[in-house]
Coordinates of C-alpha atoms in Angstrom, one line a residue:
M1 CA 18.8 11.6 -8.3
K2 CA 16.9 13.0 -5.7
A3 CA 13.8 11.3 -4.1
L4 CA 11.5 11.7 -0.6
C5 CA 12.7 8.9 1.5
W6 CA 11.2 8.0 4.7
H7 CA 12.8 7.6 7.8
G8 CA 9.9 6.7 10.2
T9 CA 7.2 8.7 11.4
N10 CA 5.9 12.0 10.5
D11 CA 9.9 11.5 9.0
I12 CA 10.1 12.6 4.7
R13 CA 13.9 13.5 3.7
Y14 CA 14.6 15.0 -0.1
E15 CA 17.9 12.9 -0.5
T16 CA 20.5 11.2 -2.7
V17 CA 19.8 8.1 -3.8
P18 CA 20.9 6.0 -6.3
D19 CA 19.9 6.2 -10.1
P20 CA 17.3 3.5 -11.6
E21 CA 18.6 0.5 -13.1
I22 CA 16.8 -1.6 -15.6
E23 CA 16.7 -5.1 -14.3
H24 CA 14.5 -7.2 -16.2
P25 CA 13.9 -6.7 -19.5
R26 CA 9.6 -5.9 -19.4
D27 CA 11.0 -2.9 -17.7
A28 CA 11.2 1.3 -18.6
I29 CA 13.2 3.8 -16.6
I30 CA 11.5 7.3 -17.0
N31 CA 11.6 10.7 -16.7
V32 CA 9.1 11.8 -13.9
S33 CA 7.6 15.6 -14.9
S34 CA 4.9 15.4 -12.4
C35 CA 4.5 13.1 -9.3
A36 CA 1.2 14.1 -6.4
I37 CA 1.2 13.3 -2.5
C38 CA -2.2 11.0 -2.3
G39 CA -4.4 11.0 1.0
S40 CA -3.2 7.2 1.9
D41 CA 1.2 8.4 1.9
L42 CA -0.8 9.8 4.8
H43 CA -0.4 6.6 6.7
L44 CA 3.1 5.7 5.8
F45 CA 4.0 8.9 6.9
H46 CA 2.4 8.7 10.0
H47 CA 3.4 4.8 9.9
F48 CA 0.0 3.1 10.1
I49 CA 1.6 0.5 7.3
P50 CA 4.0 -1.9 8.1
T51 CA 7.0 -3.2 6.3
M52 CA 8.4 0.0 5.2
E53 CA 12.2 -0.2 5.7
S54 CA 14.5 3.4 6.1
G55 CA 15.4 4.6 2.7
D56 CA 12.3 3.9 1.4
V57 CA 11.5 6.4 -1.7
V58 CA 7.8 6.8 -1.8
G59 CA 4.9 8.3 -4.1
H60 CA 2.9 6.0 -6.2
E61 CA 0.6 8.4 -8.4
F62 CA 3.8 9.7 -11.1
M63 CA 4.2 10.1 -14.8
G64 CA 6.8 11.1 -16.7
E65 CA 8.9 10.1 -20.4
V66 CA 9.6 6.5 -21.5
M67 CA 13.9 7.3 -21.4
E68 CA 14.2 3.7 -21.7
V69 CA 12.8 0.6 -22.7
G70 CA 14.1 -3.2 -22.0
S71 CA 14.8 -5.0 -24.9
E72 CA 11.1 -7.6 -24.6
N73 CA 9.1 -4.4 -24.0
K74 CA 7.6 -4.1 -27.3
K75 CA 5.3 -1.6 -26.2
L76 CA 6.7 1.4 -25.5
K77 CA 9.6 3.0 -26.8
V78 CA 11.9 6.3 -25.5
G79 CA 10.0 10.6 -25.4
D80 CA 6.6 8.2 -24.9
R81 CA 5.0 10.4 -22.9
I82 CA 2.9 8.1 -20.2
V83 CA 1.3 8.0 -16.9
V84 CA 1.6 4.7 -14.1
P85 CA -0.9 2.6 -12.7
F86 CA -0.2 2.5 -8.8
T87 CA -0.9 -1.0 -9.2
I88 CA 1.6 -3.0 -11.3
T89 CA 0.7 -6.1 -13.5
C90 CA 1.8 -8.6 -15.8
G91 CA -1.4 -8.7 -18.1
E92 CA -0.8 -12.4 -17.8
C93 CA -1.9 -13.8 -15.0
D94 CA -5.0 -14.7 -14.2
Q95 CA -6.4 -12.2 -12.6
C96 CA -4.7 -9.7 -15.1
K97 CA -6.2 -11.3 -17.8
R98 CA -10.0 -11.3 -15.5
G99 CA -9.0 -8.0 -15.8
N100 CA -8.8 -8.0 -12.1
F101 CA -5.5 -6.0 -12.3
S102 CA -5.0 -4.9 -8.0
V103 CA -4.5 -8.7 -7.3
C104 CA -2.4 -9.7 -10.1
E105 CA -0.1 -12.6 -9.4
R106 CA 2.9 -11.8 -10.7
S107 CA 3.9 -8.4 -9.3
N108 CA 3.9 -8.5 -6.2
R109 CA 7.7 -10.0 -5.1
N110 CA 7.5 -10.2 -1.9
K111 CA 3.9 -12.1 -1.9
S112 CA 5.1 -14.9 0.7
L113 CA 5.1 -11.8 3.1
A114 CA 1.7 -10.5 1.8
D115 CA 0.4 -14.5 2.0
K116 CA 0.7 -14.7 5.6
M117 CA -0.6 -11.6 6.2
F118 CA -3.6 -11.6 3.9
G119 CA -3.9 -14.9 2.5
H120 CA -3.4 -14.3 -0.6
A121 CA -1.0 -10.9 -2.2
G122 CA -2.2 -8.3 -3.7
A123 CA -0.2 -6.8 -6.3
G124 CA 3.2 -4.7 -6.0
L125 CA 2.3 -1.1 -6.2
F126 CA 5.2 1.8 -6.2
G127 CA 6.3 2.7 -2.5
Y128 CA 4.7 1.4 -0.2
S129 CA 5.9 -0.9 1.7
H130 CA 7.4 -3.9 0.9
L131 CA 4.4 -5.9 2.0
T132 CA 3.1 -4.6 -1.7
G133 CA 7.0 -5.2 -3.4
G134 CA 9.4 -3.1 -1.9
Y135 CA 9.1 -1.4 -5.2
A136 CA 10.9 2.9 -4.7
G137 CA 8.0 4.9 -5.2
G138 CA 7.4 7.7 -7.9
Q139 CA 8.2 11.0 -5.4
A140 CA 11.4 10.8 -7.2
E141 CA 13.6 12.3 -10.9
Y142 CA 13.5 8.5 -12.3
V143 CA 11.8 5.6 -11.4
R144 CA 12.2 1.9 -12.8
V145 CA 8.4 0.5 -13.4
P146 CA 8.3 -3.0 -13.4
F147 CA 6.1 -4.8 -16.4
A148 CA 5.9 -1.3 -17.6
D149 CA 4.5 -3.1 -21.5
S150 CA 1.6 -3.9 -19.7
T151 CA 2.1 -0.5 -16.2
H152 CA 1.3 1.9 -18.1
I153 CA -1.4 4.5 -19.4
K154 CA 0.0 6.2 -22.9
V155 CA -2.1 9.6 -22.9
P156 CA -1.8 12.3 -26.0
D157 CA 0.0 15.7 -25.9
S158 CA -2.6 17.9 -26.1
L159 CA -3.9 17.1 -22.5
S160 CA -1.4 18.9 -19.6
D161 CA 0.2 16.8 -16.8
E162 CA -2.5 18.0 -14.5
Q163 CA -5.6 17.1 -16.3
V164 CA -4.2 13.1 -16.7
L165 CA -1.7 12.5 -13.8
F166 CA -4.4 11.4 -11.6
L167 CA -5.3 9.0 -13.7
G168 CA -2.6 6.9 -12.4
D169 CA -4.9 7.0 -8.9
I170 CA -7.3 8.8 -7.6
F171 CA -9.4 9.2 -10.6
P172 CA -9.8 5.3 -11.5
T173 CA -10.3 5.1 -7.5
G174 CA -13.0 7.9 -7.1
W175 CA -14.5 5.4 -10.3
Q176 CA -14.5 2.4 -9.4
A177 CA -15.9 3.3 -5.9
A178 CA -18.7 4.6 -7.1
A179 CA -19.0 2.2 -10.3
Q180 CA -19.1 -1.2 -7.0
C181 CA -22.0 0.7 -5.9
D182 CA -24.1 0.0 -9.2
I183 CA -25.8 3.3 -9.1
E184 CA -29.5 3.7 -10.6
P185 CA -31.1 7.4 -11.1
T186 CA -33.6 7.1 -7.7
D187 CA -30.6 6.6 -5.6
T188 CA -28.9 8.3 -2.7
V189 CA -24.9 7.7 -2.6
A190 CA -23.6 9.3 1.0
I191 CA -19.7 9.4 0.9
W192 CA -17.9 9.8 3.6
G193 CA -14.8 11.9 3.3
A194 CA -13.8 14.4 0.9
G195 CA -10.2 14.3 0.7
P196 CA -9.0 14.3 -2.4
V197 CA -10.8 10.7 -3.3
G198 CA -13.6 11.9 -2.0
Q199 CA -13.9 14.5 -4.7
F200 CA -13.2 11.9 -7.3
C201 CA -16.4 9.5 -5.8
V202 CA -18.8 12.8 -6.0
R203 CA -17.3 13.7 -9.9
S204 CA -18.3 10.3 -10.5
A205 CA -21.1 8.9 -8.5
V206 CA -22.9 12.4 -10.3
L207 CA -22.0 11.9 -14.0
M208 CA -22.9 8.0 -12.8
G209 CA -26.6 9.4 -12.8
A210 CA -27.6 9.6 -8.8
Q211 CA -30.2 11.2 -8.1
Q212 CA -28.7 13.1 -4.5
V213 CA -25.0 12.8 -4.2
V214 CA -23.6 13.4 -0.3
V215 CA -20.7 14.3 1.3
I216 CA -19.6 14.1 4.9
D217 CA -15.9 15.5 5.9
N218 CA -15.2 18.9 8.4
V219 CA -13.1 20.6 6.9
P220 CA -14.7 24.4 4.8
E221 CA -12.8 24.0 1.9
R222 CA -13.1 20.1 1.3
L223 CA -16.8 20.5 1.3
A224 CA -17.0 23.4 -0.7
M225 CA -15.1 22.0 -3.6
A226 CA -17.8 18.9 -2.8
E227 CA -20.4 21.2 -3.8
A228 CA -18.9 22.8 -6.6
G229 CA -18.6 19.3 -7.5
G230 CA -22.7 18.5 -7.4
A231 CA -23.1 17.0 -4.0
I232 CA -24.6 17.9 -0.5
A233 CA -22.9 19.0 2.3
I234 CA -22.7 17.2 5.8
N235 CA -20.2 18.8 8.4
F236 CA -19.6 16.6 11.0
D237 CA -19.0 18.5 13.6
E238 CA -21.7 20.8 13.3
E239 CA -24.6 18.7 12.4
S240 CA -25.4 15.3 12.8
V241 CA -25.2 12.6 10.1
L242 CA -27.7 10.4 11.1
G243 CA -30.2 12.7 11.7
R244 CA -29.2 14.5 7.9
L245 CA -29.4 11.7 6.5
Q246 CA -32.4 11.1 7.4
E247 CA -34.1 13.9 6.7
L248 CA -32.4 13.9 2.8
T249 CA -33.7 10.4 2.5
K250 CA -37.7 11.1 4.0
G251 CA -36.4 8.3 7.1
K252 CA -34.8 5.2 4.5
G253 CA -31.1 5.9 4.6
P254 CA -28.9 6.1 1.9
E255 CA -29.0 2.9 -1.3
K256 CA -25.8 3.4 -1.5
C257 CA -22.6 4.0 0.7
I258 CA -18.7 5.2 0.4
D259 CA -15.8 5.2 2.9
A260 CA -12.9 7.3 1.6
V261 CA -11.7 7.6 4.7
G262 CA -10.3 4.4 5.5
L263 CA -8.1 3.7 9.0
E264 CA -7.4 7.1 9.9
A265 CA -11.1 7.8 10.7
H266 CA -11.4 10.9 12.8
V267 CA -11.8 11.0 16.1
S268 CA -14.8 13.3 17.3
R269 CA -17.4 13.2 19.4
S270 CA -18.7 9.9 18.2
P271 CA -17.7 8.1 21.8
D272 CA -16.4 4.5 19.1
S273 CA -14.3 7.0 17.2
V274 CA -12.5 7.7 21.1
Y275 CA -13.2 4.2 21.9
D276 CA -11.1 2.7 19.0
R277 CA -7.8 5.7 19.8
V278 CA -7.4 4.1 22.9
K279 CA -7.3 0.9 20.9
Q280 CA -4.7 1.8 18.4
A281 CA -2.8 3.4 20.9
V282 CA -2.7 0.0 23.0
M283 CA -2.0 -1.6 19.9
Q284 CA -5.4 -3.5 20.2
E285 CA -6.5 -2.9 16.9
T286 CA -5.1 -1.5 14.0
D287 CA -7.7 0.3 12.1
R288 CA -10.2 3.0 13.1
P289 CA -13.4 2.3 11.5
H290 CA -15.5 4.4 12.6
V291 CA -16.5 5.0 9.2
L292 CA -17.7 1.5 8.3
R293 CA -19.9 1.3 11.7
E294 CA -21.8 4.2 10.9
M295 CA -22.2 3.8 7.0
I296 CA -23.6 0.0 8.5
Y297 CA -25.8 1.6 11.1
V298 CA -27.3 4.1 8.4
C299 CA -28.0 2.8 5.2
R300 CA -30.7 1.6 3.1
P301 CA -31.8 -2.6 3.6
A302 CA -30.2 -4.1 0.8
G303 CA -27.7 -1.1 0.3
I304 CA -24.5 -1.0 -1.1
L305 CA -21.6 -0.2 1.0
S306 CA -18.2 -0.2 -1.1
I307 CA -14.6 0.8 1.0
P308 CA -11.3 2.2 -1.3
G309 CA -9.9 3.6 1.9
V310 CA -7.1 2.4 2.7
Y311 CA -7.6 -0.5 5.7
G312 CA -4.6 -2.7 6.5
G313 CA -4.9 -4.8 9.5
L314 CA -7.3 -5.2 12.3
V315 CA -10.5 -3.7 12.9
D316 CA -13.0 -4.2 16.1
K317 CA -17.0 -3.7 17.3
I318 CA -18.0 -4.2 13.7
P319 CA -21.8 -4.9 14.1
M320 CA -22.1 -7.9 12.1
G321 CA -25.6 -8.4 13.0
A322 CA -26.9 -5.0 11.8
L323 CA -24.6 -5.9 7.7
M324 CA -26.5 -8.9 7.5
N325 CA -30.0 -8.5 8.9
K326 CA -30.1 -5.7 6.9
G327 CA -28.6 -7.8 3.3
L328 CA -25.6 -5.6 3.1
T329 CA -23.5 -5.8 0.1
V330 CA -19.7 -4.9 0.3
R331 CA -17.6 -3.9 -2.0
S332 CA -13.7 -3.6 -1.4
G333 CA -10.3 -3.7 -3.2
Q334 CA -7.4 -1.0 -3.9
T335 CA -8.2 -0.1 -7.7
H336 CA -8.4 -1.9 -11.4
V337 CA -7.0 1.3 -12.2
K338 CA -6.8 0.3 -16.7
R339 CA -9.9 -1.6 -16.2
W340 CA -10.8 1.8 -16.1
S341 CA -8.6 3.9 -17.9
E342 CA -9.7 3.8 -21.4
D343 CA -12.8 5.4 -20.7
L344 CA -11.6 7.7 -17.9
L345 CA -9.3 9.0 -20.5
R346 CA -12.0 9.7 -23.5
R347 CA -14.2 11.5 -20.5
I348 CA -10.8 13.7 -20.2
D349 CA -10.5 14.6 -23.7
E350 CA -14.2 14.8 -24.7
G351 CA -14.3 17.3 -21.6
Q352 CA -16.9 15.4 -19.2
I353 CA -14.6 16.3 -16.5
D354 CA -11.4 18.4 -16.7
P355 CA -9.0 16.4 -12.9
S356 CA -7.0 19.5 -12.5
F357 CA -9.8 21.0 -10.4
V358 CA -9.1 18.6 -7.1
I359 CA -5.1 20.8 -7.5
T360 CA -5.0 23.7 -4.5
H361 CA -0.4 23.2 -4.2
T362 CA 2.2 22.8 -6.9
A363 CA 5.0 22.9 -5.2
D364 CA 9.3 21.2 -6.4
L365 CA 10.4 18.1 -5.4
A366 CA 12.7 19.1 -3.1
E367 CA 9.2 21.3 -1.2
G368 CA 7.9 17.7 -0.5
P369 CA 8.8 17.3 2.8
E370 CA 7.3 20.3 4.1
M371 CA 4.3 19.6 1.3
Y372 CA 3.5 16.6 3.8
N373 CA 3.0 18.7 6.7
T374 CA 0.8 21.0 4.8
F375 CA -1.2 18.2 3.1
R376 CA -1.4 16.6 6.9
D377 CA -2.5 19.3 9.0
K378 CA -4.6 20.5 6.0
Q379 CA -2.6 24.6 5.6
D380 CA -3.0 27.2 3.2
G381 CA -6.6 25.5 1.9
C382 CA -4.9 22.2 1.4
V383 CA -6.7 18.6 -0.5
K384 CA -4.1 18.0 -2.9
V385 CA -0.4 18.8 -4.1
V386 CA 1.6 18.0 -7.6
L387 CA 5.4 18.2 -6.7
K388 CA 7.5 18.9 -10.0
P389 CA 10.6 17.1 -9.5

């Protein structure tokens, strides 16, 4: 089959690889109909996530038709149309039973490696390094889905791929980020990053009834898309983020702050962002936490910080004094996709939201390597890429 394979920094190739096979009775093999490039795929593209190996198949946002099922998989049958959550879940461990699907205790087959790095491993992920299980990803013609009787979302034929594809990642990720904020009708919610996840944070915060939603970015087409969804836009290249947030909140600061940027915050005129870039270049820290620092500084006392953006390692100069003395609450984590999927599928079906709004580019899978560059460089107004195998 054909797939997109990682070969190092800025090196994704369209290659022929072996077809996947059933390896466990709970498995399924799906024929991929649509897949997408996620913002967190760029962390792999830039080689900020460790334990990638040359030839690894990438991609964790995909859907398709079931073409083969294992003997113990009683939940799926050949021909079912499913979206595949990026977090692989056994559905039976203590964490899965609590709804904490992204920290499934059984799906990361390289658990000992992740235990050493994080203390306790998270769930296995598709196409996202050997630290998360080394599973082949979904930017491919076919995919083996482990624990497929749990790791799937059945979708009706009445909804298009473009309407439901993002149930596997960016829609529930944006939704969980907003849900973690415990939004109240009087809240101002400030969101750093207007990429695909940031766009769904905006729509989710609006659906949850926030009084005011503010988005911070410097890409005009992303800001325009967020404004169309109900946000107030701040272009950090053109105005002071802190000054404008103070103005919008009568000097009190936003009650809720969301970091939809993660470990690759832009290097701007801010001295701390330059500091981060230099320290990262000499390997004295792995991630760039400029957004985290800014959120801690600007958030209203007793507020909540929600972090859906991906961080991989160690950061420096986090203002713990401000965090503690302001009584801020920090919530983070990979997305518990299945916790939200039934409700979000219903909202799509009822027309409350059409997630296809975020798609700006659709291309053949063979064009994937080129589209990674387009997405990275935000060329041609690119916000979200869907690929068709």
